[in-house]
PDB file of C-alpha atoms in Angstrom:
ATOM      1  CA  THR A   1      18.309  -2.609  33.015  1.00  0.00           C
ATOM      2  CA  GLU A   2      19.085   0.521  30.817  1.00  0.00           C
ATOM      3  CA  LEU A   3      15.211   1.106  30.409  1.00  0.00           C
ATOM      4  CA  TYR A   4      14.413   1.187  34.101  1.00  0.00           C
ATOM      5  CA  LYS A   5      17.419   3.311  34.647  1.00  0.00           C
ATOM      6  CA  ASP A   6      16.344   5.945  32.198  1.00  0.00           C
ATOM      7  CA  MET A   7      12.835   5.785  33.760  1.00  0.00           C
ATOM      8  CA  TRP A   8      14.099   6.438  37.280  1.00  0.00           C
ATOM      9  CA  GLU A   9      16.362   9.028  36.211  1.00  0.00           C
ATOM     10  CA  THR A  10      13.690  10.838  34.416  1.00  0.00           C
ATOM     11  CA  ILE A  11      11.178  10.894  37.075  1.00  0.00           C
ATOM     12  CA  ILE A  12      13.546  11.615  39.812  1.00  0.00           C
ATOM     13  CA  SER A  13      14.780  14.601  37.960  1.00  0.00           C
ATOM     14  CA  GLY A  14      11.104  15.993  37.967  1.00  0.00           C
ATOM     15  CA  HIS A  15      10.139  15.170  34.555  1.00  0.00           C
ATOM     16  CA  ASP A  16       7.354  12.689  33.138  1.00  0.00           C
ATOM     17  CA  TRP A  17       8.171   9.491  31.664  1.00  0.00           C
ATOM     18  CA  HIS A  18       6.252   7.630  29.086  1.00  0.00           C
ATOM     19  CA  GLY A  19       7.036   4.135  27.637  1.00  0.00           C
ATOM     20  CA  GLU A  20       6.530   0.375  27.380  1.00  0.00           C
ATOM     21  CA  PHE A  21       8.232  -2.425  29.356  1.00  0.00           C
ATOM     22  CA  CYS A  22       7.870  -5.831  30.479  1.00  0.00           C
ATOM     23  CA  ASN A  23       6.743  -6.397  34.073  1.00  0.00           C
ATOM     24  CA  LYS A  24       6.503  -9.303  36.322  1.00  0.00           C
ATOM     25  CA  LYS A  25       3.423 -10.278  38.401  1.00  0.00           C
ATOM     26  CA  LYS A  26       3.586 -11.482  41.942  1.00  0.00           C
ATOM     27  CA  ASN A  27       3.288 -15.075  40.794  1.00  0.00           C
ATOM     28  CA  GLY A  28       6.270 -14.691  38.538  1.00  0.00           C
ATOM     29  CA  ASP A  29       4.371 -14.264  34.998  1.00  0.00           C
ATOM     30  CA  THR A  30       5.518 -11.567  32.881  1.00  0.00           C
ATOM     31  CA  TYR A  31       3.492  -9.009  31.052  1.00  0.00           C
ATOM     32  CA  TRP A  32       3.665  -5.915  28.872  1.00  0.00           C
ATOM     33  CA  GLU A  33       2.793  -2.432  30.026  1.00  0.00           C
ATOM     34  CA  ILE A  34       2.494   0.933  28.848  1.00  0.00           C
ATOM     35  CA  ALA A  35       3.023   3.618  31.312  1.00  0.00           C
ATOM     36  CA  SER A  36       3.109   7.396  32.075  1.00  0.00           C
ATOM     37  CA  ILE A  37       4.798   8.072  35.419  1.00  0.00           C
ATOM     38  CA  SER A  38       4.673  11.754  36.823  1.00  0.00           C
ATOM     39  CA  PRO A  39       6.519  12.985  39.808  1.00  0.00           C
ATOM     40  CA  ILE A  40       4.173  14.385  42.477  1.00  0.00           C
ATOM     41  CA  ARG A  41       5.684  17.371  44.231  1.00  0.00           C
ATOM     42  CA  ASP A  42       4.814  19.038  47.980  1.00  0.00           C
ATOM     43  CA  ASN A  43       4.290  22.722  48.746  1.00  0.00           C
ATOM     44  CA  GLN A  44       8.131  23.167  48.740  1.00  0.00           C
ATOM     45  CA  GLY A  45       8.609  21.527  45.441  1.00  0.00           C
ATOM     46  CA  GLN A  46      10.191  18.315  46.592  1.00  0.00           C
ATOM     47  CA  ILE A  47       9.254  15.069  44.896  1.00  0.00           C
ATOM     48  CA  VAL A  48       7.161  13.043  47.534  1.00  0.00           C
ATOM     49  CA  ARG A  49       5.519  10.405  45.436  1.00  0.00           C
ATOM     50  CA  PHE A  50       4.862   9.491  41.850  1.00  0.00           C
ATOM     51  CA  MET A  51       1.567   8.810  39.828  1.00  0.00           C
ATOM     52  CA  ALA A  52       1.611   6.140  37.249  1.00  0.00           C
ATOM     53  CA  ILE A  53      -1.106   5.445  34.635  1.00  0.00           C
ATOM     54  CA  LYS A  54      -0.505   1.902  33.197  1.00  0.00           C
ATOM     55  CA  GLU A  55      -2.234  -0.366  30.599  1.00  0.00           C
ATOM     56  CA  ASP A  56      -1.669  -3.944  30.219  1.00  0.00           C
ATOM     57  CA  ILE A  57      -0.605  -4.162  26.432  1.00  0.00           C
ATOM     58  CA  SER A  58       0.373  -7.963  26.405  1.00  0.00           C
ATOM     59  CA  GLU A  59      -2.180  -8.821  23.762  1.00  0.00           C
ATOM     60  CA  ARG A  60      -1.117  -6.074  21.495  1.00  0.00           C
ATOM     61  CA  LYS A  61       2.426  -7.087  22.051  1.00  0.00           C
ATOM     62  CA  GLN A  62       1.561 -10.618  21.257  1.00  0.00           C
ATOM     63  CA  VAL A  63      -0.202  -9.574  18.167  1.00  0.00           C
ATOM     64  CA  GLU A  64       2.970  -7.675  17.126  1.00  0.00           C
ATOM     65  CA  LEU A  65       5.195 -10.648  17.706  1.00  0.00           C
ATOM     66  CA  GLU A  66       2.813 -12.884  15.659  1.00  0.00           C
ATOM     67  CA  LEU A  67       2.656 -10.296  12.655  1.00  0.00           C
ATOM     68  CA  LEU A  68       6.475 -10.208  12.809  1.00  0.00           C
ATOM     69  CA  GLN A  69       6.964 -13.958  12.621  1.00  0.00           C
ATOM     70  CA  ALA A  70       4.391 -13.913   9.724  1.00  0.00           C
ATOM     71  CA  LYS A  71       6.167 -11.354   7.922  1.00  0.00           C
ATOM     72  CA  GLN A  72       9.489 -13.169   8.507  1.00  0.00           C
ATOM     73  CA  ALA A  73       7.903 -16.447   7.165  1.00  0.00           C
ATOM     74  CA  ALA A  74       6.387 -14.805   4.204  1.00  0.00           C
ATOM     75  CA  GLU A  75       9.834 -13.244   3.446  1.00  0.00           C
ATOM     76  CA  SER A  76      11.527 -16.711   3.738  1.00  0.00           C
ATOM     77  CA  ALA A  77       8.972 -18.176   1.442  1.00  0.00           C
ATOM     78  CA  ASN A  78       9.384 -15.473  -1.131  1.00  0.00           C
ATOM     79  CA  ILE A  79      13.215 -16.114  -1.039  1.00  0.00           C
ATOM     80  CA  ALA A  80      12.831 -19.689  -1.402  1.00  0.00           C
ATOM     81  CA  LYS A  81      10.303 -19.239  -4.375  1.00  0.00           C
ATOM     82  CA  SER A  82      12.823 -17.003  -6.120  1.00  0.00           C
ATOM     83  CA  GLN A  83      15.595 -19.292  -5.580  1.00  0.00           C
ATOM     84  CA  PHE A  84      13.502 -22.228  -6.891  1.00  0.00           C
ATOM     85  CA  LEU A  85      12.605 -20.145  -9.985  1.00  0.00           C
ATOM     86  CA  ALA A  86      16.123 -19.119 -10.816  1.00  0.00           C
ATOM     87  CA  THR A  87      17.302 -22.685 -10.240  1.00  0.00           C
ATOM     88  CA  MET A  88      14.638 -24.235 -12.163  1.00  0.00           C
ATOM     89  CA  SER A  89      14.815 -21.724 -15.047  1.00  0.00           C
ATOM     90  CA  HIS A  90      18.522 -22.658 -15.308  1.00  0.00           C
ATOM     91  CA  GLU A  91      18.071 -26.373 -15.116  1.00  0.00           C
ATOM     92  CA  ILE A  92      15.387 -26.153 -17.908  1.00  0.00           C
ATOM     93  CA  ARG A  93      17.352 -23.773 -20.143  1.00  0.00           C
ATOM     94  CA  THR A  94      20.154 -26.239 -20.511  1.00  0.00           C
ATOM     95  CA  PRO A  95      18.097 -28.926 -22.280  1.00  0.00           C
ATOM     96  CA  MET A  96      16.150 -26.240 -24.262  1.00  0.00           C
ATOM     97  CA  ASN A  97      19.595 -24.996 -25.482  1.00  0.00           C
ATOM     98  CA  GLY A  98      20.326 -28.690 -26.557  1.00  0.00           C
ATOM     99  CA  ILE A  99      16.958 -28.847 -28.483  1.00  0.00           C
ATOM    100  CA  ILE A 100      17.616 -25.679 -30.310  1.00  0.00           C
ATOM    101  CA  GLY A 101      21.087 -26.527 -31.210  1.00  0.00           C
ATOM    102  CA  MET A 102      20.009 -30.091 -32.454  1.00  0.00           C
ATOM    103  CA  THR A 103      17.279 -28.458 -34.335  1.00  0.00           C
ATOM    104  CA  ASP A 104      19.593 -25.979 -36.117  1.00  0.00           C
ATOM    105  CA  ILE A 105      21.816 -29.006 -37.115  1.00  0.00           C
ATOM    106  CA  LEU A 106      18.750 -30.728 -38.367  1.00  0.00           C
ATOM    107  CA  LEU A 107      17.820 -27.666 -40.528  1.00  0.00           C
ATOM    108  CA  HIS A 108      21.145 -27.615 -42.129  1.00  0.00           C
ATOM    109  CA  SER A 109      20.705 -31.205 -43.346  1.00  0.00           C
ATOM    110  CA  PRO A 110      18.811 -32.459 -46.496  1.00  0.00           C
ATOM    111  CA  LEU A 111      14.998 -32.650 -45.367  1.00  0.00           C
ATOM    112  CA  ALA A 112      11.945 -32.972 -47.147  1.00  0.00           C
ATOM    113  CA  GLU A 113       9.743 -29.715 -47.254  1.00  0.00           C
ATOM    114  CA  GLN A 114       7.278 -31.194 -44.751  1.00  0.00           C
ATOM    115  CA  GLN A 115      10.041 -32.337 -42.467  1.00  0.00           C
ATOM    116  CA  ARG A 116      11.806 -28.804 -42.765  1.00  0.00           C
ATOM    117  CA  ARG A 117       8.432 -27.187 -41.750  1.00  0.00           C
ATOM    118  CA  PHE A 118       8.170 -29.629 -38.677  1.00  0.00           C
ATOM    119  CA  ALA A 119      11.840 -28.936 -37.657  1.00  0.00           C
ATOM    120  CA  GLU A 120      11.336 -25.022 -38.156  1.00  0.00           C
ATOM    121  CA  THR A 121       8.175 -25.199 -35.815  1.00  0.00           C
ATOM    122  CA  VAL A 122      10.318 -27.125 -33.308  1.00  0.00           C
ATOM    123  CA  ARG A 123      12.950 -24.456 -33.540  1.00  0.00           C
ATOM    124  CA  VAL A 124      10.513 -21.479 -33.083  1.00  0.00           C
ATOM    125  CA  SER A 125       8.660 -23.286 -30.464  1.00  0.00           C
ATOM    126  CA  ALA A 126      11.877 -23.903 -28.402  1.00  0.00           C
ATOM    127  CA  ASN A 127      12.987 -20.428 -28.882  1.00  0.00           C
ATOM    128  CA  SER A 128       9.816 -19.085 -27.668  1.00  0.00           C
ATOM    129  CA  LEU A 129       9.985 -21.310 -24.590  1.00  0.00           C
ATOM    130  CA  LEU A 130      13.583 -20.237 -23.900  1.00  0.00           C
ATOM    131  CA  HIS A 131      12.347 -16.628 -23.961  1.00  0.00           C
ATOM    132  CA  LEU A 132       9.600 -17.704 -21.429  1.00  0.00           C
ATOM    133  CA  LEU A 133      12.166 -19.271 -19.206  1.00  0.00           C
ATOM    134  CA  ASN A 134      14.378 -16.243 -19.598  1.00  0.00           C
ATOM    135  CA  ASP A 135      11.416 -13.991 -18.574  1.00  0.00           C
ATOM    136  CA  ILE A 136      10.921 -16.271 -15.532  1.00  0.00           C
ATOM    137  CA  LEU A 137      14.609 -15.726 -14.621  1.00  0.00           C
ATOM    138  CA  ASP A 138      14.325 -11.980 -15.052  1.00  0.00           C
ATOM    139  CA  PHE A 139      11.206 -12.002 -12.611  1.00  0.00           C
ATOM    140  CA  SER A 140      13.396 -13.782 -10.037  1.00  0.00           C
ATOM    141  CA  LYS A 141      16.236 -11.188 -10.635  1.00  0.00           C
ATOM    142  CA  ILE A 142      13.842  -8.291 -10.286  1.00  0.00           C
ATOM    143  CA  GLU A 143      12.856  -9.846  -6.831  1.00  0.00           C
ATOM    144  CA  ALA A 144      16.461 -10.261  -5.967  1.00  0.00           C
ATOM    145  CA  GLY A 145      17.160  -6.649  -7.020  1.00  0.00           C
ATOM    146  CA  LYS A 146      19.819  -8.095  -9.564  1.00  0.00           C
ATOM    147  CA  LEU A 147      18.027  -7.187 -12.961  1.00  0.00           C
ATOM    148  CA  THR A 148      19.874  -5.377 -15.635  1.00  0.00           C
ATOM    149  CA  ILE A 149      18.141  -3.954 -18.778  1.00  0.00           C
ATOM    150  CA  GLU A 150      19.457  -4.689 -22.223  1.00  0.00           C
ATOM    151  CA  SER A 151      18.230  -3.221 -25.464  1.00  0.00           C
ATOM    152  CA  ILE A 152      17.941  -6.025 -28.304  1.00  0.00           C
ATOM    153  CA  PRO A 153      16.843  -4.982 -31.730  1.00  0.00           C
ATOM    154  CA  TYR A 154      14.207  -7.008 -33.434  1.00  0.00           C
ATOM    155  CA  ALA A 155      12.141  -7.097 -36.519  1.00  0.00           C
ATOM    156  CA  PRO A 156       8.521  -7.057 -35.861  1.00  0.00           C
ATOM    157  CA  ALA A 157       7.516  -8.787 -39.243  1.00  0.00           C
ATOM    158  CA  ASP A 158      10.073 -11.582 -38.074  1.00  0.00           C
ATOM    159  CA  LEU A 159       8.408 -12.031 -34.862  1.00  0.00           C
ATOM    160  CA  ILE A 160       4.870 -12.219 -36.495  1.00  0.00           C
ATOM    161  CA  GLU A 161       6.068 -14.885 -38.972  1.00  0.00           C
ATOM    162  CA  GLU A 162       7.699 -16.981 -36.078  1.00  0.00           C
ATOM    163  CA  ILE A 163       4.365 -16.789 -34.174  1.00  0.00           C
ATOM    164  CA  VAL A 164       2.312 -17.879 -37.149  1.00  0.00           C
ATOM    165  CA  LEU A 165       4.668 -20.676 -38.218  1.00  0.00           C
ATOM    166  CA  ALA A 166       4.575 -21.927 -34.410  1.00  0.00           C
ATOM    167  CA  GLN A 167       0.829 -21.885 -34.693  1.00  0.00           C
ATOM    168  CA  ALA A 168       0.340 -23.215 -38.144  1.00  0.00           C
ATOM    169  CA  GLU A 169       0.618 -26.913 -37.673  1.00  0.00           C
ATOM    170  CA  GLN A 170      -1.802 -26.748 -34.841  1.00  0.00           C
ATOM    171  CA  ALA A 171      -4.212 -24.644 -36.670  1.00  0.00           C
ATOM    172  CA  GLN A 172      -4.231 -26.978 -39.799  1.00  0.00           C
ATOM    173  CA  GLY A 173      -4.860 -29.902 -37.346  1.00  0.00           C
TER     174      GLY A 173
END
């Protein structure tokens, strides 16, 4: 292979070689080694043999492989989770938009005061849930690197009023 060719060219040219490679035992089993191989010269400067210092690193290579596989599994699970969040938030947003739309229609019809308060609470709660679903979708977009930032004006007093309305019925109960 290219690794062995590089190793031999390096040591035959008189330089030290350092690296890792897969080797084979006499029984045919393979194992990983890290090695430093240096040429040994005679008095005339000719290379007469080589000295190798080698260490079996099969366990380390096995741990590296297991870590790589665990990393790949975690990345796959993360992608699946992000896809699930995006799909579910889209699937849930569709009926939520229906609830909000029908509540708006209901609020534009003649209602008793208590019915209007109940319908308003449904509208506020549905809008809050829709915002929560949008936030979940934003998290999956962040993980996918596809988030865009938008600026939306809001009135803090209106926000507080909506929160109070959403909790009023439950507080009275």
